PDB file of C-alpha atoms in Angstrom:
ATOM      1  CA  UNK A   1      99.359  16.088  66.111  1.00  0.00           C
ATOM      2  CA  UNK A   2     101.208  13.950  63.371  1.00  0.00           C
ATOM      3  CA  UNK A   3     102.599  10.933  64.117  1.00  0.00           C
ATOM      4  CA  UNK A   4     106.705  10.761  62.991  1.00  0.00           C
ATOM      5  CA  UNK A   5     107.863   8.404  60.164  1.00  0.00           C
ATOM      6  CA  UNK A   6     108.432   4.888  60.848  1.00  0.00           C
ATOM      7  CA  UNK A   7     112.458   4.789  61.412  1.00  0.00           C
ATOM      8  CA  UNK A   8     115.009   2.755  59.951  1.00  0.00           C
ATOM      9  CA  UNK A   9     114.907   0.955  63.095  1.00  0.00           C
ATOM     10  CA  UNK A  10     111.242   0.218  62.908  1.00  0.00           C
ATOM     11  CA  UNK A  11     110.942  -0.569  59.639  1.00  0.00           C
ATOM     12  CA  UNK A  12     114.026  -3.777  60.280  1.00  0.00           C
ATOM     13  CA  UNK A  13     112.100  -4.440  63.056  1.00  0.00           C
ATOM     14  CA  UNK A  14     108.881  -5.584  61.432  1.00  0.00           C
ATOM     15  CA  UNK A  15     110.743  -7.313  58.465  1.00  0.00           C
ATOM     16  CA  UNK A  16     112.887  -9.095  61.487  1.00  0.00           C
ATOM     17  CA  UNK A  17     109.193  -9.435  63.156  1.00  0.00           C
ATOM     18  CA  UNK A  18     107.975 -10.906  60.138  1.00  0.00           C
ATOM     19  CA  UNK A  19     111.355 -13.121  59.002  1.00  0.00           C
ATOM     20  CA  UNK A  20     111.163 -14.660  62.486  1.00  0.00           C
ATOM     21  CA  UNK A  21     107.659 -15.235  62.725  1.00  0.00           C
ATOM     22  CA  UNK A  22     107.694 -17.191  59.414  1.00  0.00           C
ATOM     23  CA  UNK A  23     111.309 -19.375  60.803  1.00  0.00           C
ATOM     24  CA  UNK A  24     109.244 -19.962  63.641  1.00  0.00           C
ATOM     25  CA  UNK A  25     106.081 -21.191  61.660  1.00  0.00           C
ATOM     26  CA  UNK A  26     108.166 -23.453  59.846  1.00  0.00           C
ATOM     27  CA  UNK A  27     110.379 -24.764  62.637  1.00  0.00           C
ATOM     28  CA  UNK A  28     113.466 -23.802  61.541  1.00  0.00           C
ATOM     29  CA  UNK A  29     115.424 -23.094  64.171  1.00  0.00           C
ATOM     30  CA  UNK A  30     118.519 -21.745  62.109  1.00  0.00           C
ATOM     31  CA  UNK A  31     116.823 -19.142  60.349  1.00  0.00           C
ATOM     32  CA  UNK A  32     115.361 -17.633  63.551  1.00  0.00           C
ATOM     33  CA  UNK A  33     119.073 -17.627  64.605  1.00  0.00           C
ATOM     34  CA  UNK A  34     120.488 -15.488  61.765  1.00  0.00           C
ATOM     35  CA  UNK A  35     116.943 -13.310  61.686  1.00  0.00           C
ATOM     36  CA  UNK A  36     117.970 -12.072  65.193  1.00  0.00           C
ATOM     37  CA  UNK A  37     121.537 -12.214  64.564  1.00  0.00           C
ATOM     38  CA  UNK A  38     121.001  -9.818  61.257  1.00  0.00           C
ATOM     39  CA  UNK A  39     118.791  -7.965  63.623  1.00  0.00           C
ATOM     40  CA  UNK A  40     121.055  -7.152  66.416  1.00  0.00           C
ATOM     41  CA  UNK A  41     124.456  -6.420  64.180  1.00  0.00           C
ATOM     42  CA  UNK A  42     122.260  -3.751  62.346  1.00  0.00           C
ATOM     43  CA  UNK A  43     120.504  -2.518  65.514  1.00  0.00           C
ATOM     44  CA  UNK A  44     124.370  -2.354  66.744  1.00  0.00           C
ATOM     45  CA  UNK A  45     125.711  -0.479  63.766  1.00  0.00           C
ATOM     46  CA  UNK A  46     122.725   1.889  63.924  1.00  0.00           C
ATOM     47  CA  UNK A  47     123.351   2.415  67.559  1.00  0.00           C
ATOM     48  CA  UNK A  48     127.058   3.328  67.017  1.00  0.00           C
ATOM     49  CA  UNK A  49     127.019   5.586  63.745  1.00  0.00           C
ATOM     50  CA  UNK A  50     125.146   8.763  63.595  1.00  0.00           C
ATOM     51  CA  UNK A  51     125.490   8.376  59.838  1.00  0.00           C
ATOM     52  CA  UNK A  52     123.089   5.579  58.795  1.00  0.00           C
ATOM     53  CA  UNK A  53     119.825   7.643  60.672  1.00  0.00           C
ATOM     54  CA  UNK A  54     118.885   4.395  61.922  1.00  0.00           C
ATOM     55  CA  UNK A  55     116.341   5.441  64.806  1.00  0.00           C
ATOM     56  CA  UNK A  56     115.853   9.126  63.741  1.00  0.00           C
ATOM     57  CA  UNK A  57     116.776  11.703  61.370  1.00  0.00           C
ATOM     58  CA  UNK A  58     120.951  12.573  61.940  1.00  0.00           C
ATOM     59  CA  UNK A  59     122.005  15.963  60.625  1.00  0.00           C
ATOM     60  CA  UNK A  60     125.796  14.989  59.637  1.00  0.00           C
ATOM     61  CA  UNK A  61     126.671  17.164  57.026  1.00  0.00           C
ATOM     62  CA  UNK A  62     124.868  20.908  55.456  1.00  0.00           C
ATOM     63  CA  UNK A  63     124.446  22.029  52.330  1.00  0.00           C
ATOM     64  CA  UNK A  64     127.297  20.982  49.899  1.00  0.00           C
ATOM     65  CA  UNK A  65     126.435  24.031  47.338  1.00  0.00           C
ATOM     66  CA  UNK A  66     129.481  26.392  48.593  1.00  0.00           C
ATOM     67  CA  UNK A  67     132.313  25.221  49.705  1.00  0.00           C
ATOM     68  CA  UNK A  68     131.327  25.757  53.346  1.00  0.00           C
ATOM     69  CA  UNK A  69     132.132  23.833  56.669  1.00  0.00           C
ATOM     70  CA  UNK A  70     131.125  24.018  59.635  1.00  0.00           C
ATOM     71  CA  UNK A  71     133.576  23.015  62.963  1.00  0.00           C
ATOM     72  CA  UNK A  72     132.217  21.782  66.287  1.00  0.00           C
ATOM     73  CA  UNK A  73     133.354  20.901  69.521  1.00  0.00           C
ATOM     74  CA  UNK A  74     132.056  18.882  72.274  1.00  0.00           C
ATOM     75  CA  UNK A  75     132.414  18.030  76.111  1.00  0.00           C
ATOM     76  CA  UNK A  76     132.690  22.063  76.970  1.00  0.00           C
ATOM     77  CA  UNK A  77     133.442  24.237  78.520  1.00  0.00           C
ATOM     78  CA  UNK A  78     136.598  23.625  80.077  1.00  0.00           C
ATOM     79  CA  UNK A  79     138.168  26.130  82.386  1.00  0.00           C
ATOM     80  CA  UNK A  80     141.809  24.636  81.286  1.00  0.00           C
ATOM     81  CA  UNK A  81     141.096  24.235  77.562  1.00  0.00           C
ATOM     82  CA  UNK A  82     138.009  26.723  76.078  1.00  0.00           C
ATOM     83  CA  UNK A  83     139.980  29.959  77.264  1.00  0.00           C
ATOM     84  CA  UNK A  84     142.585  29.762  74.818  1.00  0.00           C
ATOM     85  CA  UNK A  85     140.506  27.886  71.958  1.00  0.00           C
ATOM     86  CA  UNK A  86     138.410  30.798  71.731  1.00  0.00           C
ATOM     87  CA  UNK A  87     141.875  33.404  72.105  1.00  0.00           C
ATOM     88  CA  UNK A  88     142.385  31.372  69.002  1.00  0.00           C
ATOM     89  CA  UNK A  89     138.960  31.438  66.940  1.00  0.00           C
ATOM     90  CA  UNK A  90     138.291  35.234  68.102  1.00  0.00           C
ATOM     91  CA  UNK A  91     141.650  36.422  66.522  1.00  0.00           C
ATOM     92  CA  UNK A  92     140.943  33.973  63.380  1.00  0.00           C
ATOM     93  CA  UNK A  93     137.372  35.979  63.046  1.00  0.00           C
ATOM     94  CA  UNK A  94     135.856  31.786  63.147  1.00  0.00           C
ATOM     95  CA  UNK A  95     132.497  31.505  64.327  1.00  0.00           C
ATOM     96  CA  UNK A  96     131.812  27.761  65.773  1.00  0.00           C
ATOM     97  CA  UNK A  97     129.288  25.787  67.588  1.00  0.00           C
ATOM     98  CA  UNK A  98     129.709  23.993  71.484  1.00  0.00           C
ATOM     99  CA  UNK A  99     128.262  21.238  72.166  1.00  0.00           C
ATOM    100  CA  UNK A 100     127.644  22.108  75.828  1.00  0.00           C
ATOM    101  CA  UNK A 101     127.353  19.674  79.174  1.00  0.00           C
ATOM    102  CA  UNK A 102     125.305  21.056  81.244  1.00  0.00           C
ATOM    103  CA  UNK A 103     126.792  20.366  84.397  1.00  0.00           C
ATOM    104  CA  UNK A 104     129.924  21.986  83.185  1.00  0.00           C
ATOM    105  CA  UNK A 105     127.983  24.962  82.242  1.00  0.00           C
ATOM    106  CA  UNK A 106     126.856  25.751  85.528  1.00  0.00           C
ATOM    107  CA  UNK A 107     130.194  25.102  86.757  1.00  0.00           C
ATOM    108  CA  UNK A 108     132.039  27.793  84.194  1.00  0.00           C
ATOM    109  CA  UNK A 109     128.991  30.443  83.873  1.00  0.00           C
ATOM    110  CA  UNK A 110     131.418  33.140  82.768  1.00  0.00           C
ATOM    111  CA  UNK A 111     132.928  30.933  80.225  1.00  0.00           C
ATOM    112  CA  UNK A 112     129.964  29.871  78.840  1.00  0.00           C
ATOM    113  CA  UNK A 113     128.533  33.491  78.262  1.00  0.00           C
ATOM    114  CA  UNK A 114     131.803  34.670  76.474  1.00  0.00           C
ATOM    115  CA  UNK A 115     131.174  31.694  74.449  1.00  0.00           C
ATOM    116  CA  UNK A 116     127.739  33.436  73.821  1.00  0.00           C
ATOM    117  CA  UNK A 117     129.023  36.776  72.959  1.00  0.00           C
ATOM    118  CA  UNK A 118     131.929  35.983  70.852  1.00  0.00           C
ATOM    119  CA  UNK A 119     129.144  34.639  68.361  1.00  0.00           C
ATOM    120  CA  UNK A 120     129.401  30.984  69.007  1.00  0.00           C
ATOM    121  CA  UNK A 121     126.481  28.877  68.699  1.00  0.00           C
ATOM    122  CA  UNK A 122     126.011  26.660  71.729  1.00  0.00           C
ATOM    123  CA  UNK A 123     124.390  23.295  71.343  1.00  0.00           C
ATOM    124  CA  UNK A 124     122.810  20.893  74.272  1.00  0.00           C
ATOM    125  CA  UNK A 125     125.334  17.746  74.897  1.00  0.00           C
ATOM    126  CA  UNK A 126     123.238  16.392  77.957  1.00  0.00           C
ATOM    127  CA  UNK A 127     123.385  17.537  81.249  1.00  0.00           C
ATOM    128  CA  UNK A 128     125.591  14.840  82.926  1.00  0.00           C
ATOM    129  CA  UNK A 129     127.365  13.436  79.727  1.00  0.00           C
ATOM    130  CA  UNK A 130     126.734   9.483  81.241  1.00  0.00           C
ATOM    131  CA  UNK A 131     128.516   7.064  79.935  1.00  0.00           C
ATOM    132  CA  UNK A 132     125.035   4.837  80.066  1.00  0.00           C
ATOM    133  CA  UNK A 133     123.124   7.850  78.673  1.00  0.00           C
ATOM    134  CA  UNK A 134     122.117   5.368  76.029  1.00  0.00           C
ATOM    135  CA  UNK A 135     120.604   3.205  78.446  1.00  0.00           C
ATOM    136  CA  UNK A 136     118.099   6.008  79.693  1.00  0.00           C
ATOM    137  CA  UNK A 137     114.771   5.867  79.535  1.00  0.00           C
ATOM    138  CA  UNK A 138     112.895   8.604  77.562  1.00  0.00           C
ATOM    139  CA  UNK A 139     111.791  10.170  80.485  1.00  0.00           C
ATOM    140  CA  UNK A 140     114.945  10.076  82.186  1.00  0.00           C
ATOM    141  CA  UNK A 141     116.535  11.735  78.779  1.00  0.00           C
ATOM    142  CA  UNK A 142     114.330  14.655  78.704  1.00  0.00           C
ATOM    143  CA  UNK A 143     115.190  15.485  82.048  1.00  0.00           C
ATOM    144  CA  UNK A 144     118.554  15.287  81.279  1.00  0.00           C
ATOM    145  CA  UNK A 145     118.588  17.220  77.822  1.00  0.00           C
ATOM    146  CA  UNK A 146     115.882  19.673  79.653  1.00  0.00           C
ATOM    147  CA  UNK A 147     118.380  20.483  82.595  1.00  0.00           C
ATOM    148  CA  UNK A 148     120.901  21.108  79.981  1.00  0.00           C
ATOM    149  CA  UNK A 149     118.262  23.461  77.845  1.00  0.00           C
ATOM    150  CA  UNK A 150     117.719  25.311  81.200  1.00  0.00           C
ATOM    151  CA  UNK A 151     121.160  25.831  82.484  1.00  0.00           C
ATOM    152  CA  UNK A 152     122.206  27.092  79.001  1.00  0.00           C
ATOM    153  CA  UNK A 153     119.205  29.619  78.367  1.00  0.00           C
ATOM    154  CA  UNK A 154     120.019  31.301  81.708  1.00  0.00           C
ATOM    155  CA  UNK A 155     123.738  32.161  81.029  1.00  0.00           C
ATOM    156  CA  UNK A 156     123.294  32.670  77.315  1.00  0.00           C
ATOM    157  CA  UNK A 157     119.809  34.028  76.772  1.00  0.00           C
ATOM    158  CA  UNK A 158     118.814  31.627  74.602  1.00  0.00           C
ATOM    159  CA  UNK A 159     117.689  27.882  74.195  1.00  0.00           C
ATOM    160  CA  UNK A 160     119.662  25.189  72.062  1.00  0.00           C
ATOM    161  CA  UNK A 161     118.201  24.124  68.955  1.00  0.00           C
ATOM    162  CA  UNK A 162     120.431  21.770  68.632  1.00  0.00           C
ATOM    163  CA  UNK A 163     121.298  18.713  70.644  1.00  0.00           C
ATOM    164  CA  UNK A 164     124.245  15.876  69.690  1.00  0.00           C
ATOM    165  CA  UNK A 165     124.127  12.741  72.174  1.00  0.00           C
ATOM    166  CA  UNK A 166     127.261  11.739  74.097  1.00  0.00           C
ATOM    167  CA  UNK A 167     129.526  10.095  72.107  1.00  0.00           C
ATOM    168  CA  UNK A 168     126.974  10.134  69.092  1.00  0.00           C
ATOM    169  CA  UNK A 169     125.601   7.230  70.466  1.00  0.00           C
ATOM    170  CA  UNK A 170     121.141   7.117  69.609  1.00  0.00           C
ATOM    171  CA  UNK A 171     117.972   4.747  70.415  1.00  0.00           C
ATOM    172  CA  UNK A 172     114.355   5.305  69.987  1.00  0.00           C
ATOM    173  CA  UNK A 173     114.487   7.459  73.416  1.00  0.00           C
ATOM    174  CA  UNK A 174     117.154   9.979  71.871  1.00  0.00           C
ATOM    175  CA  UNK A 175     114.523  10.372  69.498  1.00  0.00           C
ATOM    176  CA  UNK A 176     111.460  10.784  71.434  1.00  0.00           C
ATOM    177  CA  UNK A 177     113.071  13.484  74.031  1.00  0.00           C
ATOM    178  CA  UNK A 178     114.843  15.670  71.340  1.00  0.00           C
ATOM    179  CA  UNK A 179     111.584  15.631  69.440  1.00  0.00           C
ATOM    180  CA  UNK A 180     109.420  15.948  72.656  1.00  0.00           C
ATOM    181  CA  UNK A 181     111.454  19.129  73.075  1.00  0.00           C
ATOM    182  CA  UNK A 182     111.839  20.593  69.718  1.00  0.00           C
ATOM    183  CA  UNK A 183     115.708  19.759  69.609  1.00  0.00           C
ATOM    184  CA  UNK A 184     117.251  18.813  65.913  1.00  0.00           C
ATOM    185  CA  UNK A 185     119.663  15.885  66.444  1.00  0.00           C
ATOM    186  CA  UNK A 186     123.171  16.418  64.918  1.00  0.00           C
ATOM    187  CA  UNK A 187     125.746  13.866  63.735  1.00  0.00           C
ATOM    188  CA  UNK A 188     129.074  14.520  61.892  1.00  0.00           C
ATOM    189  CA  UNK A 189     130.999  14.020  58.535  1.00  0.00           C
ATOM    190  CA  UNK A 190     134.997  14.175  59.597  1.00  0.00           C
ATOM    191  CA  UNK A 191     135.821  14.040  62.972  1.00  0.00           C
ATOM    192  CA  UNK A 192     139.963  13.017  64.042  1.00  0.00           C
ATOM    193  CA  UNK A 193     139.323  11.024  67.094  1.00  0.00           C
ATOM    194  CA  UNK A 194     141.276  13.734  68.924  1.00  0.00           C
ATOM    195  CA  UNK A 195     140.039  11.865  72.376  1.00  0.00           C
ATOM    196  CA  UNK A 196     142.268   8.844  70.939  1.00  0.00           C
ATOM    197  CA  UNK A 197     144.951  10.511  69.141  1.00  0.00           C
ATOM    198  CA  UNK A 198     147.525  13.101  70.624  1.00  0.00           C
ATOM    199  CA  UNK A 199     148.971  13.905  67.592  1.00  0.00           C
ATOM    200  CA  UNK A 200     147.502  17.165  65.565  1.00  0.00           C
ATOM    201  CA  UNK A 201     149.053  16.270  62.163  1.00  0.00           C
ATOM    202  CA  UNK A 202     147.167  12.908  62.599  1.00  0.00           C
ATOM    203  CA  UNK A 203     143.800  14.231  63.719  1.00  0.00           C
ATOM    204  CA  UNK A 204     143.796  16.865  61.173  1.00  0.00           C
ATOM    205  CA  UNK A 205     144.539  14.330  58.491  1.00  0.00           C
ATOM    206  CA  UNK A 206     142.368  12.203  59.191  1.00  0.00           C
ATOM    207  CA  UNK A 207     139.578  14.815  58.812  1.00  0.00           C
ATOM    208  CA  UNK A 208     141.067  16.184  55.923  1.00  0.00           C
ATOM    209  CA  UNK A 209     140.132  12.545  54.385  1.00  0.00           C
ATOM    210  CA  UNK A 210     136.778  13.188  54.923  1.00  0.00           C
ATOM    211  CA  UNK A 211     136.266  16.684  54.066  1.00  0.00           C
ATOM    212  CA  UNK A 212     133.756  17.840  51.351  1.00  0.00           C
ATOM    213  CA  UNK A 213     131.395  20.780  50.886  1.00  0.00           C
ATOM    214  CA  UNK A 214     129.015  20.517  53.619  1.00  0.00           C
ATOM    215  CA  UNK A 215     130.862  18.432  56.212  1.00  0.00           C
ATOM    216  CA  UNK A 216     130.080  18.871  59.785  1.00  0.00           C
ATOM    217  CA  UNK A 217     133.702  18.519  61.770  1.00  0.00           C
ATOM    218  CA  UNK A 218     133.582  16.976  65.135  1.00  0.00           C
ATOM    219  CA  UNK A 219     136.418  17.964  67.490  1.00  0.00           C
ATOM    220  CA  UNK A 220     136.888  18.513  71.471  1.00  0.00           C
ATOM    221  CA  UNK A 221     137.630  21.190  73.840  1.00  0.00           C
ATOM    222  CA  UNK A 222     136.727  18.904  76.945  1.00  0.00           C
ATOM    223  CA  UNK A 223     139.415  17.067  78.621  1.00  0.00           C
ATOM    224  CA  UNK A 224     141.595  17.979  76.102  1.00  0.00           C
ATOM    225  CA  UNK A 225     144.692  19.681  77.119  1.00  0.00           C
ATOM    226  CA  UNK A 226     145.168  23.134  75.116  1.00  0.00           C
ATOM    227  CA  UNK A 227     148.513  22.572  74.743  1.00  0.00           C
ATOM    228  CA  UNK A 228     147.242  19.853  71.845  1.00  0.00           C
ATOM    229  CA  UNK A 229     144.027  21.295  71.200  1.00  0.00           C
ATOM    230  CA  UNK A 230     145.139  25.026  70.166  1.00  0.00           C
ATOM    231  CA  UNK A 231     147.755  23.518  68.111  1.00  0.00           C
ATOM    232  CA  UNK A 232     145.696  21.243  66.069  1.00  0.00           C
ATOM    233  CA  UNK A 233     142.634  23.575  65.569  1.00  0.00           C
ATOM    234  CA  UNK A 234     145.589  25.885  63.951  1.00  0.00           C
ATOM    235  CA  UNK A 235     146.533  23.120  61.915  1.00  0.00           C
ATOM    236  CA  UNK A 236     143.144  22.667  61.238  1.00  0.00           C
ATOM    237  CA  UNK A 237     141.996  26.227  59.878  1.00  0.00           C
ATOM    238  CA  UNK A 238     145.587  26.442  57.715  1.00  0.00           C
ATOM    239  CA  UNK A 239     144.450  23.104  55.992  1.00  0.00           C
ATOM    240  CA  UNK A 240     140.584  24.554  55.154  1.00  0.00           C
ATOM    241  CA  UNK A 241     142.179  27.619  53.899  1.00  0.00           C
ATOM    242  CA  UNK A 242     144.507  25.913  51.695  1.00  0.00           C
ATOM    243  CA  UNK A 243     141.751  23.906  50.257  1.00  0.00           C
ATOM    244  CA  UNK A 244     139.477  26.535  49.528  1.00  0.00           C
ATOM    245  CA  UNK A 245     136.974  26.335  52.453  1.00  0.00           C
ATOM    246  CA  UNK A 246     135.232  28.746  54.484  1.00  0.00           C
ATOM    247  CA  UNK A 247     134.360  28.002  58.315  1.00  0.00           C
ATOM    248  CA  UNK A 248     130.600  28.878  59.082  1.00  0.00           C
ATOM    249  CA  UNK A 249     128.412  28.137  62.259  1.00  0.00           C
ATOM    250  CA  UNK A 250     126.481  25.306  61.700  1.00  0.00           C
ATOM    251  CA  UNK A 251     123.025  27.125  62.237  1.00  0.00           C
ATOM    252  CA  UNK A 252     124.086  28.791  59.002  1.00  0.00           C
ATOM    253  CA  UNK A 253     124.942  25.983  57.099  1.00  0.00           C
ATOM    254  CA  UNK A 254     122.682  24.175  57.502  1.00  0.00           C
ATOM    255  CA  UNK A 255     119.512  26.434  57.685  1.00  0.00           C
TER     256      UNK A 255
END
């Protein structure tokens, strides 16, 4: 079996090995103090934003030949919010992806099959959706994302290929479970903050910064309240539409 790349990560961390080893040989106290200092603000940024692939290979955007996006939504389902989200995307004809919690899958079977049949892609967002997730070990990670994988297979009839981490947050041990269980690990390009911001002109502007051919749209249906979610995926779709861009499932994008 072939051994993965060296990372981003991996690859700072020897230089930082290396940088410190040499402050250290030299006895200069100072430079050992800005090696690991360098170390840790990149480590941080890495850890934080899905975007610079830092510890593994982030899928944030598809392929930017048509003018394609595709729009995803985390924290799902939710009994009080996913109903009339997919009322919306059904009579729109939009086909999306869910990044699933697993716990909340088991809790809203019936939901989470018409998710299934109304041609949505569901995607593994951990089975507990921990606020330490991060923290995990690997082991403790695959059993998470592998409870997930289990309790979505038996309502849908088929196994995520996808997996996102809770809030897009990644280590080494992200890595090593998603690849330990064939999972492709998937960022974003233009999300609103919508768990921040109430306001659906604001959230939909502030994607519509962001968007380009290709971009992967990170939204919520999870503890948000459909009276502002419906409302600003509307927004949403008019925007695309005026700008010239087709919704497609991500699968399909970015295949």
């Amino acid at each position: 079996m072939l051994r993965p790349a060296l990372s981003r990560f991996h690859l700072v961390a020897i230089l930082a090995l290396l940088s410190g080893a040499l402050a250290l040989a030299f006895h200069n106290a100072v430079l050992f103090v800005v090696v690991l200092a360098v170390f840790l603000t990149i480590s941080g940024l890495g850890v934080a934003f899905p975007q610079l692939s830092f510890f593994g290979k982030f899928i944030c955007r598809g392929k930017n030949s048509q003018r394609c996006v595709a729009l995803t939504f985390d924290d799902g389902p939710d009994e009080n919010s996913t109903p009339m989200l997919l009322d919306l995307l059904k009579k729109e004809e939009i086909e999306t992806t869910f990044f699933c919690v697993g716990e909340r899958v088991a809790a809203n079977p019936e939901l989470t099959a018409r998710i299934a049949r109304e041609g949505h892609l569901l995607g593994n967002h951990s089975y507990g959706h921990s606020n330490f997730t991060n923290f995990f070990s690997s082991v403790r990670l695959k059993t998470e994302l592998s409870q997930a994988q289990t309790a979505i297979e038996k309502i849908s009839g088929g196994a995520p290929k996808f997996f996102r981490p809770p809030m897009g947050l990644s280590n080494p041990h992200i890595f090593r479970a998603a690849r330990e269980l064939g999972l492709i690990v998937i960022g974003w390009s233009a999300r609103g903050l919508d768990t921040q911001i109430s306001d659906p002109q604001r959230i939909v502007s502030r994607i519509a910064r962001r968007l380009e051919p290709g971009a992967i749209i990170l939204l919520h249906d999870g503890n948000i309240p459909a009276a502002r979610l419906v409302p600003t995926v509307k927004l949403l779709l008019a925007t695309l539409r005026e700008r010239g861009y087709d919704v497609v499932r991500l699968d399909k994008m970015i295949k």
